[in-house]
Coordinates of N, CA and C in Angstrom, one line a residue:
M97 N 79.6 123.2 23.0 CA 79.4 124.0 24.2 C 80.8 124.3 24.7
H98 N 81.0 125.6 25.2 CA 82.3 126.0 25.7 C 82.0 126.7 27.1
A99 N 83.0 126.6 28.0 CA 82.9 127.3 29.2 C 84.1 128.3 29.2
Y100 N 83.8 129.6 29.5 CA 84.8 130.6 29.5 C 84.9 131.3 30.8
P101 N 86.1 131.3 31.4 CA 86.3 132.0 32.7 C 86.3 133.5 32.5
C102 N 85.7 134.2 33.4 CA 85.6 135.6 33.3 C 86.7 136.2 34.3
I103 N 87.7 136.8 33.8 CA 88.8 137.3 34.6 C 88.3 138.4 35.5
N104 N 88.8 138.4 36.7 CA 88.4 139.4 37.8 C 87.0 139.3 38.3
M105 N 86.2 138.4 37.8 CA 84.8 138.3 38.3 C 84.6 137.0 39.0
H106 N 85.6 136.1 38.8 CA 85.6 134.7 39.4 C 84.3 134.0 39.1
K107 N 83.9 134.1 37.8 CA 82.7 133.5 37.3 C 83.0 132.7 36.0
T108 N 82.3 131.7 35.7 CA 82.4 131.0 34.5 C 81.1 131.1 33.7
Y109 N 81.2 131.4 32.5 CA 80.0 131.5 31.6 C 80.1 130.3 30.6
I110 N 78.9 129.8 30.3 CA 78.8 128.7 29.3 C 78.1 129.3 28.1
S111 N 78.7 129.1 27.0 CA 78.1 129.5 25.7 C 78.0 128.4 24.8
M112 N 77.0 128.4 23.9 CA 76.8 127.4 22.9 C 76.2 128.0 21.6
Q113 N 76.3 127.3 20.6 CA 75.7 127.7 19.3 C 74.2 128.1 19.5
F114 N 73.7 129.0 18.7 CA 72.3 129.4 18.8 C 71.5 128.4 17.9
Y115 N 70.5 127.8 18.5 CA 69.6 126.9 17.8 C 68.2 127.6 17.8
P116 N 67.7 127.9 16.7 CA 66.5 128.7 16.6 C 65.2 128.0 16.9
K117 N 65.2 126.7 16.9 CA 63.9 125.9 17.1 C 64.2 124.6 17.8
S118 N 63.1 124.1 18.4 CA 63.2 122.7 18.9 C 62.6 121.8 17.9
L119 N 62.9 120.5 18.0 CA 62.3 119.5 17.1 C 60.8 119.5 17.3
H120 N 60.3 119.8 18.5 CA 58.9 119.8 18.8 C 58.2 121.0 18.0
A121 N 58.8 122.1 18.0 CA 58.3 123.3 17.2 C 58.3 122.9 15.7
Y122 N 59.4 122.3 15.2 CA 59.6 121.9 13.8 C 58.5 121.0 13.4
L123 N 58.2 120.0 14.3 CA 57.2 119.0 14.0 C 55.8 119.6 14.0
N124 N 55.6 120.5 14.9 CA 54.3 121.2 14.9 C 54.0 122.0 13.6
D125 N 55.1 122.5 13.0 CA 55.0 123.2 11.8 C 54.7 122.3 10.6
C126 N 55.4 121.2 10.6 CA 55.4 120.3 9.4 C 54.6 119.0 9.6
G127 N 54.2 118.7 10.7 CA 53.4 117.5 11.0 C 54.3 116.3 11.2
K128 N 54.8 115.7 10.1 CA 55.7 114.6 10.2 C 56.8 114.7 9.2
L129 N 57.8 113.8 9.3 CA 58.9 113.9 8.4 C 59.0 112.6 7.6
D130 N 59.7 112.6 6.4 CA 59.9 111.4 5.7 C 61.1 110.7 6.4
I131 N 61.3 109.4 5.9 CA 62.4 108.6 6.6 C 63.7 109.3 6.5
T132 N 64.1 109.9 5.3 CA 65.4 110.5 5.1 C 65.6 111.6 6.1
D133 N 64.6 112.5 6.2 CA 64.8 113.7 7.1 C 64.8 113.2 8.6
S134 N 64.0 112.2 8.9 CA 63.9 111.7 10.2 C 65.3 111.1 10.6
L135 N 65.9 110.4 9.7 CA 67.2 109.8 10.0 C 68.3 110.8 10.1
K136 N 68.2 111.9 9.4 CA 69.2 113.0 9.4 C 69.2 113.6 10.8
I137 N 68.1 113.5 11.5 CA 68.0 114.0 12.9 C 68.3 112.9 13.9
A138 N 67.8 111.7 13.7 CA 67.9 110.6 14.7 C 69.3 110.1 14.8
I139 N 70.0 110.0 13.7 CA 71.4 109.4 13.7 C 72.3 110.3 14.5
P140 N 72.4 111.6 14.3 CA 73.3 112.4 15.2 C 72.9 112.4 16.6
V141 N 71.5 112.3 16.9 CA 71.1 112.2 18.3 C 71.5 110.9 18.9
A142 N 71.4 109.8 18.1 CA 71.9 108.5 18.6 C 73.4 108.6 18.9
N143 N 74.2 109.2 18.1 CA 75.6 109.3 18.3 C 75.9 110.2 19.5
A144 N 75.1 111.2 19.7 CA 75.3 112.1 20.9 C 75.0 111.3 22.2
L145 N 73.9 110.5 22.1 CA 73.6 109.6 23.3 C 74.7 108.6 23.6
R146 N 75.2 108.1 22.5 CA 76.3 107.1 22.7 C 77.5 107.8 23.4
R147 N 77.8 109.0 23.1 CA 78.9 109.7 23.7 C 78.5 109.9 25.2
C148 N 77.3 110.3 25.5 CA 76.8 110.5 26.9 C 77.0 109.1 27.6
H149 N 76.5 108.1 27.0 CA 76.5 106.8 27.7 C 77.9 106.3 28.0
L150 N 78.9 106.6 27.1 CA 80.3 106.2 27.3 C 80.8 106.9 28.5
Q151 N 80.2 108.1 28.9 CA 80.6 108.8 30.1 C 79.7 108.5 31.3
E152 N 78.9 107.5 31.1 CA 78.0 107.0 32.2 C 76.9 108.0 32.5
I153 N 76.5 108.9 31.5 CA 75.5 109.8 31.7 C 74.2 109.3 31.0
I154 N 73.1 109.3 31.7 CA 71.8 108.9 31.2 C 70.9 110.1 31.2
H155 N 70.4 110.5 30.0 CA 69.6 111.7 29.9 C 68.3 111.7 30.7
Q156 N 67.6 110.6 30.5 CA 66.3 110.3 31.1 C 65.1 111.1 30.7
D157 N 65.2 112.1 29.8 CA 64.1 112.9 29.3 C 64.3 113.3 27.9
L158 N 64.6 112.4 27.0 CA 64.8 112.8 25.6 C 63.4 112.9 25.0
T159 N 63.1 114.1 24.5 CA 61.8 114.3 23.8 C 62.1 115.3 22.7
P160 N 61.1 115.5 21.8 CA 61.3 116.5 20.8 C 61.5 118.0 21.3
N161 N 61.0 118.2 22.6 CA 61.3 119.5 23.2 C 62.8 119.6 23.6
N162 N 63.4 118.5 23.8 CA 64.8 118.5 24.3 C 65.8 118.2 23.2
I163 N 65.4 118.4 22.0 CA 66.3 118.3 20.8 C 66.2 119.6 20.1
L164 N 67.2 120.4 20.1 CA 67.2 121.6 19.4 C 67.7 121.4 17.9
L165 N 67.3 122.3 17.0 CA 67.7 122.2 15.6 C 68.4 123.5 15.2
S166 N 69.5 123.4 14.5 CA 70.1 124.6 13.9 C 69.3 125.0 12.7
E167 N 69.8 126.1 12.1 CA 69.2 126.6 10.8 C 69.2 125.5 9.8
E168 N 70.2 124.6 9.8 CA 70.4 123.6 8.8 C 69.7 122.3 9.3
N169 N 69.0 122.3 10.4 CA 68.4 121.2 11.0 C 69.4 120.1 11.6
V170 N 70.5 120.6 12.0 CA 71.5 119.8 12.7 C 71.0 119.8 14.2
P171 N 70.8 118.6 14.8 CA 70.3 118.5 16.1 C 71.3 118.6 17.2
A172 N 70.9 119.0 18.4 CA 71.7 119.0 19.6 C 70.7 118.7 20.8
I173 N 71.2 117.8 21.6 CA 70.4 117.5 22.8 C 70.6 118.5 23.9
C174 N 69.5 118.9 24.5 CA 69.6 119.9 25.6 C 68.8 119.4 26.8
D175 N 68.7 120.2 27.8 CA 68.0 120.0 29.1 C 68.4 118.6 29.7
F176 N 69.6 118.7 30.4 CA 70.0 117.6 31.1 C 69.6 117.7 32.6
G177 N 68.5 118.3 32.9 CA 68.0 118.5 34.2 C 67.7 117.2 35.0
L178 N 67.3 116.2 34.2 CA 66.9 114.9 34.9 C 68.0 113.9 34.7
A179 N 69.1 114.3 34.0 CA 70.2 113.4 33.7 C 70.8 112.8 35.0
R180 N 71.2 111.6 35.0 CA 71.8 110.9 36.1 C 73.0 110.1 35.7
L181 N 74.0 110.0 36.6 CA 75.1 109.1 36.3 C 74.6 107.7 36.5
R182 N 75.1 106.8 35.7 CA 74.7 105.4 35.8 C 75.1 104.8 37.1
T183 N 76.1 105.3 37.7 CA 76.6 104.8 39.0 C 75.6 105.2 40.2
Q184 N 74.6 106.1 39.9 CA 73.7 106.4 40.9 C 72.7 105.3 41.2
Q185 N 72.7 104.3 40.4 CA 72.0 103.0 40.5 C 70.4 103.2 40.4
Y186 N 69.8 103.9 41.3 CA 68.3 103.9 41.3 C 67.8 105.4 41.3
R187 N 66.6 105.5 40.7 CA 65.9 106.8 40.8 C 65.3 107.0 42.1
S188 N 65.1 108.3 42.5 CA 64.5 108.5 43.8 C 63.0 108.8 43.6
K189 N 62.6 109.0 42.4 CA 61.2 109.2 42.1 C 61.0 109.0 40.6
M190 N 59.7 108.9 40.1 CA 59.5 108.7 38.7 C 59.7 110.1 38.0
E191 N 60.6 110.0 37.0 CA 61.0 111.2 36.3 C 61.0 111.0 34.8
G192 N 60.5 112.0 34.0 CA 60.5 111.8 32.6 C 59.2 112.5 32.0
T193 N 59.0 112.4 30.7 CA 57.9 112.9 30.1 C 57.0 111.8 29.5
P194 N 55.7 111.7 30.0 CA 54.9 110.6 29.5 C 54.8 110.6 28.0
G195 N 54.8 109.4 27.4 CA 54.8 109.2 26.0 C 56.2 108.9 25.5
Y196 N 57.2 109.4 26.2 CA 58.6 109.2 25.9 C 59.4 108.4 26.9
M197 N 58.7 108.1 28.0 CA 59.3 107.4 29.1 C 59.4 105.9 28.8
A198 N 60.6 105.3 29.1 CA 60.7 103.8 29.0 C 59.9 103.2 30.1
P199 N 59.4 102.0 29.9 CA 58.7 101.3 31.0 C 59.4 101.2 32.3
D200 N 60.8 101.1 32.3 CA 61.6 101.0 33.5 C 61.6 102.3 34.3
Q201 N 61.3 103.4 33.6 CA 61.2 104.7 34.4 C 60.0 104.8 35.3
I202 N 59.0 104.0 35.0 CA 57.8 104.1 35.9 C 58.1 103.4 37.2
D203 N 59.0 102.4 37.2 CA 59.4 101.8 38.5 C 60.7 102.4 39.0
Y204 N 60.6 103.3 40.0 CA 61.8 104.0 40.4 C 62.8 103.1 41.2
N205 N 62.4 101.9 41.4 CA 63.4 100.9 42.0 C 64.2 100.2 40.9
A206 N 63.9 100.5 39.6 CA 64.6 99.9 38.5 C 65.9 100.7 38.3
P207 N 67.0 100.0 37.9 CA 68.3 100.6 37.7 C 68.2 101.7 36.6
I208 N 69.1 102.7 36.7 CA 69.3 103.7 35.7 C 70.2 103.1 34.6
V209 N 69.6 102.9 33.4 CA 70.4 102.3 32.3 C 70.2 103.0 31.0
P210 N 71.2 102.9 30.1 CA 71.2 103.6 28.8 C 70.0 103.2 28.0
T211 N 69.4 102.0 28.1 CA 68.2 101.7 27.3 C 67.0 102.6 27.5
T212 N 67.0 103.3 28.7 CA 66.0 104.3 28.9 C 66.0 105.4 27.8
D213 N 67.2 105.8 27.4 CA 67.4 106.8 26.4 C 67.2 106.2 25.0
I214 N 67.5 105.0 24.8 CA 67.3 104.4 23.5 C 65.8 104.2 23.3
Y215 N 65.0 103.8 24.3 CA 63.6 103.8 24.2 C 63.0 105.1 23.8
A216 N 63.5 106.2 24.5 CA 63.0 107.5 24.2 C 63.3 108.0 22.8
L217 N 64.5 107.6 22.3 CA 64.9 107.9 20.9 C 63.9 107.2 19.9
G218 N 63.6 106.0 20.2 CA 62.6 105.3 19.4 C 61.3 106.0 19.4
A219 N 60.8 106.5 20.5 CA 59.6 107.3 20.6 C 59.7 108.6 19.9
V220 N 60.8 109.2 19.9 CA 61.0 110.4 19.1 C 61.0 110.1 17.6
L221 N 61.6 109.1 17.2 CA 61.6 108.6 15.8 C 60.2 108.3 15.4
F222 N 59.4 107.6 16.2 CA 58.0 107.3 15.9 C 57.2 108.6 15.7
R223 N 57.5 109.6 16.6 CA 56.8 110.9 16.5 C 57.2 111.6 15.1
M224 N 58.4 111.5 14.8 CA 58.9 112.2 13.5 C 58.2 111.5 12.3
L225 N 58.1 110.2 12.3 CA 57.6 109.5 11.2 C 56.1 109.4 11.1
T226 N 55.4 109.5 12.2 CA 53.9 109.3 12.2 C 53.2 110.6 12.5
G227 N 53.9 111.5 13.2 CA 53.2 112.7 13.7 C 52.5 112.5 15.0
D228 N 52.6 111.3 15.6 CA 51.9 111.0 16.8 C 52.9 110.6 17.9
V229 N 52.5 110.8 19.1 CA 53.3 110.3 20.3 C 52.8 108.9 20.5
P230 N 53.8 108.0 20.7 CA 53.4 106.6 20.9 C 52.6 106.4 22.2
T231 N 51.7 105.5 22.2 CA 50.9 105.2 23.4 C 51.1 103.7 23.8
I232 N 51.1 103.4 25.0 CA 51.3 102.1 25.5 C 49.9 101.6 26.0
S233 N 49.5 100.4 25.5 CA 48.2 99.9 25.9 C 48.4 98.7 26.8

């Protein structure tokens, strides 16, 4: 992603590579993926989350809808609308997508921690491998 200043207009524009589909759309088309294809998506997403976490950024809403895929199925995380800095300590309300939310997200008095995103990545991997969203009983 790049930010470009626009001369004489005092505006900044953000541009990024075009991603034609989300992981959600891709899974709707093919059902589920084998382990090799799943890991080709999950490993780069895990690396991207690691980079976010090193900057103290917690995504809080990692789902197949928020993972975009290039023509070559290279993933990119998007929609940081619920992202919080780890230094913010606590949530002000319950935020996230059911089925991908870590148990600690249900308790908005729980601290904001990277394991929230790791749990969601596990749920995404489960969805890729089984074709189903995990359920908690």
